[in-house]
């Protein structure tokens, strides 16, 4: 060890006759745990503040008149602690508490979802009395009460440990649930503005589904992190509607996995039974997601078993013009022939989307360069710019910031990033840093979001498109970033602002702050590192550097000059070229045209391109137009790894065994058909190839220097559009999860007070936002602090599909008017 | 001489058996009554109004040392109710290729839904037919019972069903004669 351990004040105490050294301020229950003594507990959770609510952890401490709760008692020098193992007093006290807790507990274990993995069940057996002395009537409540469409509350089972309310308050900041009533009537509940309505009564009348449909709760438990309360509930009081009565712990097989949704890289546990995923839980990874995850990661997994899942290859029948099922050899043959023809006639472009594992992304990058002989490859299926391409080329291979750096940072600046919606675990870490370490968060955004409120952040009100100017000119931001350890987070949306990424890179260089790029999808960072960009080769190697090309050429066994040095086209240019016929073929992976800045143009390109190969999981807008469709495996059926926003490798194994193949394996077969050896047939082989590439010695590309543009002033009846995705929306990976969809934030159009007054629109009244393409009408939400002349819409929520309907993205000028008229 | 006596002795044994009680059983023409608690094929009992006693808790599957039971639970709704309370078994299977008739499952059953009958004629000519489904295992509808799904007729809550539990053990008698238990072969012919 080269690092000198920090000197910590320690004390010596005795637990059950064992002398142990502990840091000052440590809790007795933790010290006991460390030496292998398990004290029963319900309310205690290592990541929550001590509460001492359940009293189950009573121990006998010498010199104390009564038994004390080990979960709130800090250690002291010379303390002598006796637990239930050596003290009759402690044992009797714990048995007494358990008896009290069980007085009102319904003992409906056979039908309770927690049965078999229930701390109350386990500890009643290990630390409780054998016989119950309570024969009177137990307290009865209607069960269960939905406190959101996803979370069900059974108050009879609750032991009032307050883990859920403490989590919501301390960790998530969503104080939607709390203790209500007093004394024996004390219970967990949601806030209801309608005091005349008891949710339980509605459940009694209309049943569970009816109560969910009636949406009678004014403030349901619609937290993005509500699933964690279900996981940490030590009894079955909080259960998830999706997993209700689906399985028992003993017949579930638990496999460690990694979340495939966003770039947070959460470690997870996937529980499956007979080849079907039953539920997913947050995994324990202190470096990344601690023990939490978001509801999307937990509950959005049924897309993989959707009705339109493709399991067999398809080719377009030349006679009927329809897709028909085909054998693998036939489909590969057809794809190979078509691609060969397209390659010689004009070239083939590759669009990979941001959902791939590193291994799959690498296979696409290699396939494009080696087999198709082109650099026309791009992973971005969203608004982008040449500046972003250059920026990503300059940051590839650089991993500067980690989750733990956030906690050490004095100041964090967010630009083009709404962490709670776009990277929820990053938001949780920001909130932890802000609450526990006093990290100050500054956001360059048009208005104060709920996420920013919850981290007690300050806003630099900025009209979309003016982020570059704000970065360059805001003294506040510069001062914040000048502190040692300060961090600058840029979201992928900053690409929509000309000069934004240049300004961020410049400011980081000038102030010494460390820069982190936070994309929205799990595969984005991996695709950058794997070289799925027109200017980038695997391992952060810039295409224009001869040394970098030399390294890759040698690794791939290519002749000098085989690797094209001409930078390729980006996603939008590829689609343009496909539309005009400059590109004769396309290979497309998980891309939804509706995510692109101009979905209509993208669909036209997919229609017009000469030859289209689609590697897809489900029948999509791309595969419906494809000439050959090759099925690939969903994340749950393959192994691989993602890179999270930190650049940390998040490997995972296949959870379910299936015949489905990874993209890399399909590409390997396709390459073989064309006479090339990719060597990407199995995940380990790809990892080996990537590992053998090693670090590059070639010079890195410099950050772009694009000047900021002036933002157009909106005229009367106009506004500048600001938009981003809400966490729970119409995303294809959330298909089929209705319970989850019910907890989404209601789509609203946000406008400032001044704008609202000028239009004569009050809060909640419909507001029209329109372009030449179409119109979105949503209830207006008037925001107190907001940059002037801005309207915000959710990008892809019910009733607000901005790119599809309006055909624009952030920074565009749109017309706004009071609802009803256009 | 010795040979002659030996022969007589031998025939003596043969003749003596002509007057002894026969141990051979004339199965299947005549069926011997079994001990009342013989571990035979399982029955899924019903409440007196026909609702299923099984709540789909899977404790039987958990207790099973041979991994012969498979259960999937589901939610009762007021429109579609199979058992009193919140939960019922949407799938219930016992694989008699695996079952060892130990009876741990019926000990584990919290509602006395699962009991064992005396039926032992379980030979089938395919493994698939040895997997008995819920329809085959459910007790027949006796008089006064109605085929679920239907509402709770015995009270407003499931407690009304369980408070009278011990006096209402359900019935497994007659299960063997349930036409649902006859197994149709591949041609659709029903065999006994």
Coordinates of C-alpha atoms in Angstrom, one line a residue, chain A residues 287-604:
Chain A
X287 CA -19.2 2.3 -7.0
X288 CA -22.1 2.9 -9.3
X289 CA -25.7 2.6 -8.2
X290 CA -25.1 1.8 -4.6
X291 CA -28.3 -0.3 -3.9
X292 CA -30.8 1.7 -5.9
X293 CA -32.1 1.8 -9.4
X294 CA -34.9 3.7 -11.2
X295 CA -38.4 2.4 -12.0
X296 CA -37.6 2.1 -15.7
X297 CA -34.7 -0.2 -15.0
X298 CA -36.7 -2.2 -12.6
X299 CA -40.0 -2.6 -14.4
X300 CA -39.4 -2.0 -18.1
X301 CA -38.4 -5.4 -19.5
X302 CA -41.4 -6.8 -21.3
X303 CA -40.4 -5.4 -24.7
X304 CA -38.2 -8.4 -25.1
X305 CA -41.2 -10.7 -25.1
X306 CA -43.5 -8.4 -27.1
X307 CA -45.8 -10.0 -29.8
X308 CA -43.7 -8.5 -32.6
X309 CA -40.4 -10.0 -31.6
X310 CA -38.6 -11.4 -34.6
X311 CA -37.2 -14.9 -34.1
X312 CA -36.6 -16.0 -37.7
X313 CA -34.8 -14.2 -40.6
X314 CA -37.0 -12.7 -43.2
X315 CA -36.3 -11.7 -46.8
X316 CA -38.4 -9.7 -49.2
X317 CA -40.1 -11.9 -51.8
X318 CA -39.3 -10.5 -55.2
X319 CA -42.7 -11.5 -56.6
X320 CA -45.1 -10.4 -53.9
X321 CA -42.9 -7.6 -52.5
X322 CA -43.7 -8.8 -49.0
X323 CA -41.4 -10.0 -46.3
X324 CA -41.4 -13.7 -45.8
X325 CA -39.7 -16.0 -43.3
X326 CA -36.5 -17.5 -44.6
X327 CA -33.8 -19.8 -43.3
X328 CA -30.5 -18.4 -42.0
X329 CA -28.5 -19.5 -45.0
X330 CA -31.0 -18.0 -47.4
X331 CA -31.3 -14.7 -45.6
X332 CA -27.5 -14.4 -45.2
X333 CA -27.0 -15.2 -48.8
X334 CA -29.6 -12.6 -49.8
X335 CA -28.0 -10.0 -47.5
X336 CA -24.5 -10.8 -48.8
X337 CA -25.6 -10.5 -52.4
X338 CA -27.4 -7.3 -51.9
X339 CA -24.6 -5.7 -49.9
X340 CA -22.0 -6.8 -52.4
X341 CA -24.0 -5.2 -55.2
X342 CA -24.6 -2.0 -53.2
X343 CA -21.0 -1.7 -52.2
X344 CA -19.7 -1.8 -55.8
X345 CA -22.4 0.5 -57.1
X346 CA -22.1 3.4 -54.6
X347 CA -21.4 2.2 -51.1
X348 CA -23.2 1.1 -47.9
X349 CA -23.8 3.1 -44.8
X350 CA -24.2 1.6 -41.3
X351 CA -26.5 3.0 -38.6
X352 CA -26.1 1.2 -35.3
X353 CA -28.2 3.1 -32.7
X354 CA -27.3 3.6 -29.1
X355 CA -28.5 0.3 -27.7
X356 CA -25.6 -2.0 -28.5
X357 CA -23.1 -3.7 -26.2
X358 CA -19.5 -2.7 -26.7
X359 CA -18.8 -6.0 -28.4
X360 CA -21.7 -5.6 -30.9
X361 CA -20.7 -2.0 -31.6
X362 CA -17.1 -3.1 -32.2
X363 CA -18.4 -5.7 -34.7
X364 CA -20.3 -3.1 -36.6
X365 CA -17.3 -0.8 -36.6
X366 CA -15.1 -3.6 -38.0
X367 CA -17.8 -4.8 -40.4
X368 CA -18.1 -1.3 -41.9
X369 CA -14.4 -0.8 -42.3
X370 CA -13.3 -4.3 -43.3
X371 CA -16.2 -5.7 -45.2
X372 CA -18.0 -2.6 -46.5
X373 CA -14.8 -0.6 -46.8
X374 CA -16.4 2.6 -45.6
X375 CA -16.4 5.0 -42.7
X376 CA -20.0 5.8 -43.2
X377 CA -21.0 4.5 -39.7
X378 CA -22.7 6.4 -36.9
X379 CA -24.4 5.3 -33.7
X380 CA -26.4 8.5 -33.1
X381 CA -30.1 8.3 -33.8
X382 CA -31.0 11.8 -32.5
X383 CA -30.1 15.4 -33.4
X384 CA -26.4 15.8 -33.9
X385 CA -23.8 18.1 -35.5
X386 CA -20.4 17.9 -37.1
X387 CA -19.2 19.7 -34.0
X388 CA -20.4 16.8 -31.8
X389 CA -18.6 14.3 -34.1
X390 CA -15.4 16.2 -33.5
X391 CA -16.1 16.6 -29.8
X392 CA -16.7 12.8 -29.4
X393 CA -13.5 12.1 -31.4
X394 CA -11.6 14.3 -28.9
X395 CA -13.1 12.8 -25.7
X396 CA -13.1 9.1 -26.8
X397 CA -10.8 7.1 -24.7
X398 CA -10.6 9.7 -21.9
X399 CA -12.3 8.6 -18.7
X400 CA -11.9 11.4 -16.2
X401 CA -14.9 11.5 -14.0
X402 CA -16.5 8.8 -11.8
X403 CA -19.6 8.7 -9.5
X404 CA -17.4 9.0 -6.4
X405 CA -15.8 12.2 -7.9
X406 CA -19.2 13.8 -7.6
X407 CA -19.3 13.4 -3.9
X408 CA -15.8 15.0 -3.6
X409 CA -16.6 17.9 -5.9
X410 CA -17.3 21.3 -4.4
X411 CA -19.2 22.4 -7.5
X412 CA -21.0 20.6 -10.3
X413 CA -22.3 22.3 -13.5
X414 CA -24.8 20.6 -15.7
X415 CA -25.5 21.8 -19.2
X416 CA -27.8 20.1 -21.7
X417 CA -28.6 17.5 -19.1
X418 CA -31.6 17.0 -16.9
X419 CA -30.1 14.2 -14.7
X420 CA -33.3 13.0 -13.1
X421 CA -35.0 12.3 -16.5
X422 CA -31.9 11.3 -18.5
X423 CA -29.6 9.6 -16.1
X424 CA -31.5 9.0 -12.8
X425 CA -28.7 7.3 -10.9
X426 CA -26.4 10.2 -11.7
X427 CA -29.2 12.4 -10.2
X428 CA -29.3 10.3 -7.0
X429 CA -25.5 10.7 -6.6
X430 CA -25.8 14.5 -7.2
X431 CA -28.5 14.6 -4.6
X432 CA -26.4 12.6 -2.1
X433 CA -23.4 14.9 -2.7
X434 CA -25.6 18.0 -2.3
X435 CA -27.2 16.8 0.9
X436 CA -24.3 15.1 2.6
X437 CA -21.2 16.9 1.3
X438 CA -22.7 20.3 0.4
X439 CA -21.8 20.0 -3.3
X440 CA -23.3 23.0 -5.1
X441 CA -25.1 22.1 -8.4
X442 CA -25.6 24.7 -11.1
X443 CA -27.7 24.0 -14.2
X444 CA -27.6 25.8 -17.5
X445 CA -31.2 25.2 -18.5
X446 CA -34.4 27.1 -19.4
X447 CA -36.1 26.6 -16.1
X448 CA -35.8 25.1 -12.6
X449 CA -36.8 21.5 -12.9
X450 CA -38.0 19.3 -10.1
X451 CA -34.7 17.5 -10.3
X452 CA -32.8 20.8 -9.8
X453 CA -35.0 21.7 -6.9
X454 CA -34.3 18.5 -5.2
X455 CA -30.5 19.0 -5.4
X456 CA -31.1 22.6 -4.2
X457 CA -29.3 23.7 -7.3
X458 CA -29.1 27.1 -8.9
X459 CA -30.3 27.9 -12.3
X460 CA -28.5 29.9 -15.0
X461 CA -31.7 30.7 -17.0
X462 CA -30.8 30.0 -20.6
X463 CA -32.8 30.0 -23.8
X464 CA -32.1 26.8 -25.8
X465 CA -29.4 27.6 -28.3
X466 CA -27.7 30.1 -25.9
X467 CA -25.9 27.5 -23.8
X468 CA -22.6 28.3 -25.5
X469 CA -22.9 31.9 -24.7
X470 CA -23.9 31.1 -21.1
X471 CA -20.8 28.8 -20.7
X472 CA -18.5 31.5 -22.2
X473 CA -19.9 34.5 -20.4
X474 CA -21.5 33.4 -17.1
X475 CA -19.2 34.5 -14.3
X476 CA -21.1 32.3 -11.9
X477 CA -20.4 29.2 -13.9
X478 CA -16.7 30.2 -14.4
X479 CA -16.3 30.8 -10.7
X480 CA -17.9 27.4 -9.8
X481 CA -15.7 25.5 -12.2
X482 CA -12.6 27.2 -11.1
X483 CA -12.6 25.5 -7.7
X484 CA -10.4 22.4 -7.5
X485 CA -12.3 19.2 -8.1
X486 CA -15.2 20.9 -9.9
X487 CA -17.0 18.9 -12.6
X488 CA -18.7 20.0 -15.8
X489 CA -21.4 17.5 -17.0
X490 CA -22.5 18.0 -20.6
X491 CA -25.5 16.0 -21.8
X492 CA -25.9 14.7 -25.3
X493 CA -28.5 17.4 -26.0
X494 CA -25.7 20.1 -26.0
X495 CA -25.0 18.9 -29.6
X496 CA -28.2 20.7 -30.6
X497 CA -26.6 24.1 -29.7
X498 CA -24.0 25.3 -32.2
X499 CA -20.8 26.0 -30.3
X500 CA -22.0 24.4 -27.1
X501 CA -19.6 21.5 -26.9
X502 CA -16.7 23.7 -28.1
X503 CA -17.5 26.2 -25.3
X504 CA -17.7 23.4 -22.7
X505 CA -14.4 22.0 -23.8
X506 CA -12.8 25.4 -23.8
X507 CA -14.2 26.3 -20.4
X508 CA -13.1 23.1 -18.9
X509 CA -9.6 23.6 -20.2
X510 CA -9.4 27.1 -18.9
X511 CA -10.8 26.5 -15.5
X512 CA -9.2 23.1 -14.9
X513 CA -12.6 21.5 -14.3
X514 CA -13.1 17.9 -15.4
X515 CA -15.5 17.3 -18.2
X516 CA -17.9 14.4 -18.5
X517 CA -20.1 13.6 -21.4
X518 CA -23.4 12.0 -20.4
X519 CA -25.3 10.3 -23.2
X520 CA -28.9 9.0 -22.7
X521 CA -28.6 5.4 -23.8
X522 CA -26.7 2.4 -22.4
X523 CA -24.8 1.7 -25.6
X524 CA -23.8 5.3 -26.5
X525 CA -20.4 5.5 -24.7
X526 CA -19.5 2.0 -25.8
X527 CA -20.3 2.9 -29.4
X528 CA -17.9 5.9 -29.2
X529 CA -15.1 3.7 -27.8
X530 CA -15.8 1.0 -30.3
X531 CA -15.5 3.4 -33.2
X532 CA -19.1 3.7 -34.4
X533 CA -18.4 7.2 -35.6
X534 CA -17.4 8.4 -39.1
X535 CA -14.2 9.9 -37.8
X536 CA -13.2 7.4 -35.1
X537 CA -11.7 4.0 -35.0
X538 CA -11.9 1.6 -32.0
X539 CA -10.1 2.7 -28.9
X540 CA -10.4 6.4 -29.3
X541 CA -8.2 6.4 -32.4
X542 CA -8.8 9.3 -34.7
X543 CA -9.2 8.3 -38.3
X544 CA -7.1 11.1 -39.7
X545 CA -4.0 10.1 -37.8
X546 CA -1.9 7.7 -39.9
X547 CA -0.4 6.1 -36.7
X548 CA -3.9 5.3 -35.4
X549 CA -4.9 3.8 -38.8
X550 CA -1.7 1.8 -38.8
X551 CA -2.4 0.3 -35.3
X552 CA -5.9 -0.8 -36.4
X553 CA -4.8 -2.0 -39.8
X554 CA -2.1 -4.2 -38.1
X555 CA -4.6 -5.5 -35.6
X556 CA -7.1 -6.4 -38.2
X557 CA -4.6 -7.8 -40.6
X558 CA -5.2 -5.3 -43.4
X559 CA -2.9 -4.1 -46.1
X560 CA -1.7 -0.5 -46.0
X561 CA -4.3 1.6 -47.6
X562 CA -7.1 -0.8 -47.0
X563 CA -8.4 1.3 -44.3
X564 CA -10.0 4.4 -45.8
X565 CA -8.7 7.6 -44.5
X566 CA -11.6 9.6 -45.8
X567 CA -13.9 10.5 -42.9
X568 CA -17.4 9.1 -43.4
X569 CA -20.8 10.5 -43.3
X570 CA -22.7 11.0 -40.1
X571 CA -26.3 9.7 -39.5
X572 CA -28.0 12.6 -41.2
X573 CA -25.6 12.6 -44.1
X574 CA -25.9 8.8 -44.5
X575 CA -29.7 9.1 -44.7
X576 CA -29.5 12.0 -47.1
X577 CA -27.1 10.0 -49.3
X578 CA -29.4 7.0 -49.1
X579 CA -32.4 9.2 -50.2
X580 CA -30.6 10.8 -53.1
X581 CA -29.1 7.4 -54.2
X582 CA -25.5 8.3 -53.5
X583 CA -25.5 5.4 -51.0
X584 CA -27.0 2.2 -52.5
X585 CA -27.3 0.2 -49.3
X586 CA -27.9 0.5 -45.5
X587 CA -27.2 -1.8 -42.6
X588 CA -29.4 -0.6 -39.7
X589 CA -29.4 -2.0 -36.1
X590 CA -31.7 -0.7 -33.3
X591 CA -32.7 2.7 -34.8
X592 CA -36.2 4.2 -34.5
X593 CA -36.7 6.8 -37.3
X594 CA -38.9 8.7 -34.9
X595 CA -35.9 9.5 -32.7
X596 CA -34.2 11.3 -35.6
X597 CA -34.5 15.1 -36.0
X598 CA -36.6 14.7 -39.1
X599 CA -38.5 11.4 -39.0
X600 CA -40.2 11.9 -42.3
X601 CA -37.0 12.4 -44.2
X602 CA -35.5 9.3 -42.5
X603 CA -38.5 7.2 -43.4
X604 CA -38.2 8.4 -47.0

